[in-house]
Amino acid sequence: MAISLSKGQKVDLTKTNPGLTKVIVGLGWDTNKYDGGKDFDLDASIFAVNATGKVGSESDFIFYNNPKNANGSIVHTGDNRTGAGDGDDEQINVDLSAVPAETEKIAFCITIHDAEARAQNFGQVSNAYVRILNEGSGAELIRFDLGEDFSIETGVVIGELYRHAGEWKFSAIGSGYKDGLAGLARDYGLQTS
């Protein structure tokens, strides 16, 4: 039975699931009736950050054009350009036992591609969620449904896996960014042109 989280909640992942090393992080979303008639392309982006809260290098920014971190312990499985259908729209495989020691936190974000040009925002997105699955059994362990409390934002930090006292935990964040991927990249220490 999955643990369903509310915004701001934190939960143990490895402590309550002894021996768990490989997880799948599934992200999903739908667009609603106020979509303005243009195609939506939402993207999952992952920032593997160190103790300063910043990425150590560009390889710690994982997305469809850089599908894995330097040692391959965090892998984005591919871009879904439409969000059509049921289930996860994009997935990330994480081998918790192989994540580099300097990575203290793995932030999972959803952004809207070309949001400004298409006049799109998270007010037009519904049913967004993040869930953590046991890769071995396929069992859903944790789920966080984002809710509908966004309007002008074009990017969201939906949740974070983080280390605490030698164990991995998950935090339901649900924090929006009105300047989308550029704002996220800036805050996580990437230089944007």
Tab-separated table of C-alpha atoms in Angstrom:
chain	number	residue	atom	x	y	z
A	1	MET	CA	0.000	0.000	0.000
A	2	ALA	CA	1.494	3.296	-1.106
A	3	ILE	CA	1.918	6.198	1.289
A	4	SER	CA	0.041	9.208	-0.075
A	5	LEU	CA	1.717	12.479	0.876
A	6	SER	CA	0.543	16.046	1.283
A	7	LYS	CA	2.616	19.077	0.315
A	8	GLY	CA	5.485	19.535	2.754
A	9	GLN	CA	5.404	15.982	4.114
A	10	LYS	CA	8.571	13.901	4.380
A	11	VAL	CA	8.767	10.118	4.580
A	12	ASP	CA	11.444	7.463	4.959
A	13	LEU	CA	12.102	5.427	1.841
A	14	THR	CA	14.983	3.030	2.532
A	15	LYS	CA	14.497	2.732	6.299
A	16	THR	CA	10.937	1.465	5.900
A	17	ASN	CA	11.913	-0.680	2.880
A	18	PRO	CA	15.133	-2.473	3.967
A	19	GLY	CA	17.304	-3.614	1.054
A	20	LEU	CA	15.644	-1.223	-1.403
A	21	THR	CA	18.269	0.125	-3.804
A	22	LYS	CA	16.586	0.580	-7.176
A	23	VAL	CA	13.527	2.751	-7.609
A	24	ILE	CA	11.527	4.144	-10.487
A	25	VAL	CA	10.289	7.708	-10.122
A	26	GLY	CA	7.166	8.143	-12.218
A	27	LEU	CA	5.799	11.561	-13.157
A	28	GLY	CA	2.416	12.119	-14.728
A	29	TRP	CA	0.046	14.909	-15.750
A	30	ASP	CA	-2.963	15.846	-17.858
A	31	THR	CA	-3.896	19.099	-19.546
A	32	ASN	CA	-7.344	20.496	-18.875
A	33	LYS	CA	-10.048	22.198	-20.900
A	34	TYR	CA	-8.386	25.620	-20.656
A	35	ASP	CA	-5.417	24.564	-22.777
A	36	GLY	CA	-5.849	27.294	-25.417
A	37	GLY	CA	-5.731	24.853	-28.333
A	38	LYS	CA	-1.947	24.542	-28.546
A	39	ASP	CA	-0.086	21.301	-27.953
A	40	PHE	CA	1.424	20.857	-24.505
A	41	ASP	CA	4.855	19.341	-24.018
A	42	LEU	CA	5.698	18.875	-20.355
A	43	ASP	CA	9.150	17.658	-19.406
A	44	ALA	CA	10.678	15.994	-16.384
A	45	SER	CA	13.994	17.496	-15.278
A	46	ILE	CA	16.186	16.206	-12.471
A	47	PHE	CA	18.812	18.115	-10.522
A	48	ALA	CA	21.321	16.054	-8.506
A	49	VAL	CA	22.602	18.589	-5.994
A	50	ASN	CA	25.396	18.686	-3.428
A	51	ALA	CA	25.526	20.075	0.123
A	52	THR	CA	25.356	23.662	-1.204
A	53	GLY	CA	22.043	22.947	-2.950
A	54	LYS	CA	23.666	23.320	-6.379
A	55	VAL	CA	24.621	20.892	-9.136
A	56	GLY	CA	28.321	20.023	-9.204
A	57	SER	CA	28.434	20.004	-13.009
A	58	GLU	CA	26.171	20.007	-16.059
A	59	SER	CA	26.034	16.196	-15.959
A	60	ASP	CA	24.081	16.545	-12.680
A	61	PHE	CA	21.212	18.110	-14.658
A	62	ILE	CA	19.343	15.133	-16.107
A	63	PHE	CA	16.660	15.596	-18.790
A	64	TYR	CA	15.732	14.255	-22.242
A	65	ASN	CA	18.913	15.677	-23.880
A	66	ASN	CA	21.203	14.498	-21.043
A	67	PRO	CA	19.434	11.297	-20.006
A	68	LYS	CA	21.802	10.202	-17.239
A	69	ASN	CA	24.252	11.519	-14.687
A	70	ALA	CA	27.996	10.870	-14.967
A	71	ASN	CA	27.983	7.384	-13.398
A	72	GLY	CA	24.569	6.296	-14.740
A	73	SER	CA	22.893	5.960	-11.343
A	74	ILE	CA	20.098	8.391	-12.366
A	75	VAL	CA	18.563	7.694	-15.797
A	76	HIS	CA	15.726	9.555	-17.550
A	77	THR	CA	13.995	6.937	-19.705
A	78	GLY	CA	12.756	9.281	-22.442
A	79	ASP	CA	10.697	12.293	-23.437
A	80	ASN	CA	6.928	12.020	-23.780
A	81	ARG	CA	5.882	14.915	-25.987
A	82	THR	CA	2.107	14.636	-25.564
A	83	GLY	CA	1.254	13.361	-22.078
A	84	ALA	CA	-1.457	11.244	-23.695
A	85	GLY	CA	-2.683	8.048	-22.112
A	86	ASP	CA	-2.875	6.739	-18.583
A	87	GLY	CA	-0.051	6.048	-16.190
A	88	ASP	CA	3.327	7.716	-15.910
A	89	ASP	CA	4.187	10.187	-18.657
A	90	GLU	CA	7.922	10.107	-17.920
A	91	GLN	CA	10.061	7.912	-15.678
A	92	ILE	CA	13.462	8.120	-14.042
A	93	ASN	CA	15.375	5.074	-12.820
A	94	VAL	CA	17.480	5.676	-9.711
A	95	ASP	CA	20.009	3.252	-8.246
A	96	LEU	CA	20.177	4.681	-4.726
A	97	SER	CA	23.189	2.557	-3.821
A	98	ALA	CA	25.236	4.015	-6.706
A	99	VAL	CA	24.317	7.704	-6.443
A	100	PRO	CA	27.628	9.571	-5.916
A	101	ALA	CA	28.340	10.413	-2.275
A	102	GLU	CA	28.480	14.146	-3.006
A	103	THR	CA	24.871	14.066	-4.260
A	104	GLU	CA	22.787	14.876	-1.207
A	105	LYS	CA	19.492	15.549	-2.895
A	106	ILE	CA	17.773	14.608	-6.161
A	107	ALA	CA	15.097	17.144	-7.134
A	108	PHE	CA	12.363	16.103	-9.573
A	109	CYS	CA	10.812	18.924	-11.591
A	110	ILE	CA	8.176	19.283	-14.276
A	111	THR	CA	8.365	22.174	-16.738
A	112	ILE	CA	6.278	23.266	-19.715
A	113	HIS	CA	8.328	23.390	-22.919
A	114	ASP	CA	7.990	26.707	-24.771
A	115	ALA	CA	5.463	27.895	-22.166
A	116	GLU	CA	5.886	31.610	-22.833
A	117	ALA	CA	5.552	31.341	-26.617
A	118	ARG	CA	2.515	29.086	-26.257
A	119	ALA	CA	0.980	31.131	-23.395
A	120	GLN	CA	0.769	28.037	-21.202
A	121	ASN	CA	1.115	27.539	-17.449
A	122	PHE	CA	0.343	25.060	-14.677
A	123	GLY	CA	-3.144	26.541	-14.312
A	124	GLN	CA	-3.862	24.498	-17.458
A	125	VAL	CA	-2.362	21.289	-16.036
A	126	SER	CA	-4.283	18.863	-13.858
A	127	ASN	CA	-3.673	15.543	-12.119
A	128	ALA	CA	0.103	16.082	-11.883
A	129	TYR	CA	1.828	13.607	-9.579
A	130	VAL	CA	5.078	11.947	-8.627
A	131	ARG	CA	5.321	8.380	-7.393
A	132	ILE	CA	8.139	6.120	-6.263
A	133	LEU	CA	8.078	2.467	-7.283
A	134	ASN	CA	10.198	-0.453	-6.167
A	135	GLU	CA	11.951	-1.368	-9.437
A	136	GLY	CA	12.163	-5.055	-8.482
A	137	SER	CA	8.518	-5.634	-7.530
A	138	GLY	CA	6.803	-2.752	-9.319
A	139	ALA	CA	5.019	-1.881	-6.066
A	140	GLU	CA	4.110	1.779	-5.585
A	141	LEU	CA	5.709	2.952	-2.336
A	142	ILE	CA	5.031	6.692	-2.229
A	143	ARG	CA	2.705	9.013	-4.130
A	144	PHE	CA	2.277	12.787	-4.078
A	145	ASP	CA	-0.549	14.391	-6.062
A	146	LEU	CA	0.300	17.991	-6.812
A	147	GLY	CA	-3.184	19.443	-6.596
A	148	GLU	CA	-4.565	22.408	-8.498
A	149	ASP	CA	-3.027	25.346	-6.634
A	150	PHE	CA	-1.029	26.862	-9.500
A	151	SER	CA	-1.882	29.532	-12.036
A	152	ILE	CA	1.020	31.456	-13.623
A	153	GLU	CA	3.818	28.957	-12.916
A	154	THR	CA	5.595	27.213	-15.801
A	155	GLY	CA	7.802	24.944	-13.692
A	156	VAL	CA	7.313	22.946	-10.496
A	157	VAL	CA	9.693	21.191	-8.115
A	158	ILE	CA	7.366	18.311	-7.338
A	159	GLY	CA	9.531	16.330	-4.913
A	160	GLU	CA	13.004	15.398	-3.701
A	161	LEU	CA	14.844	12.267	-2.714
A	162	TYR	CA	17.448	13.182	-0.110
A	163	ARG	CA	19.963	11.549	2.201
A	164	HIS	CA	19.468	11.708	5.954
A	165	ALA	CA	21.528	9.749	8.504
A	166	GLY	CA	22.609	7.196	5.913
A	167	GLU	CA	19.079	6.581	4.620
A	168	TRP	CA	17.087	7.968	1.687
A	169	LYS	CA	13.916	9.939	2.347
A	170	PHE	CA	11.364	11.616	0.095
A	171	SER	CA	9.959	15.103	0.512
A	172	ALA	CA	6.764	16.313	-1.210
A	173	ILE	CA	7.705	19.850	-2.300
A	174	GLY	CA	5.108	21.233	-4.733
A	175	SER	CA	6.919	24.557	-5.259
A	176	GLY	CA	6.128	26.538	-8.413
A	177	TYR	CA	8.355	28.720	-10.605
A	178	LYS	CA	6.926	31.385	-12.883
A	179	ASP	CA	10.093	31.432	-14.990
A	180	GLY	CA	10.083	27.682	-15.619
A	181	LEU	CA	13.208	25.734	-16.463
A	182	ALA	CA	15.397	28.849	-16.640
A	183	GLY	CA	14.485	29.753	-13.063
A	184	LEU	CA	15.039	26.207	-11.839
A	185	ALA	CA	18.394	25.933	-13.619
A	186	ARG	CA	19.511	29.264	-12.172
A	187	ASP	CA	18.510	28.333	-8.621
A	188	TYR	CA	20.258	24.961	-8.890
A	189	GLY	CA	23.507	26.613	-10.015
A	190	LEU	CA	23.489	26.224	-13.794
A	191	GLN	CA	24.441	29.170	-15.951
A	192	THR	CA	21.723	29.896	-18.496
A	193	SER	CA	22.345	31.844	-21.637
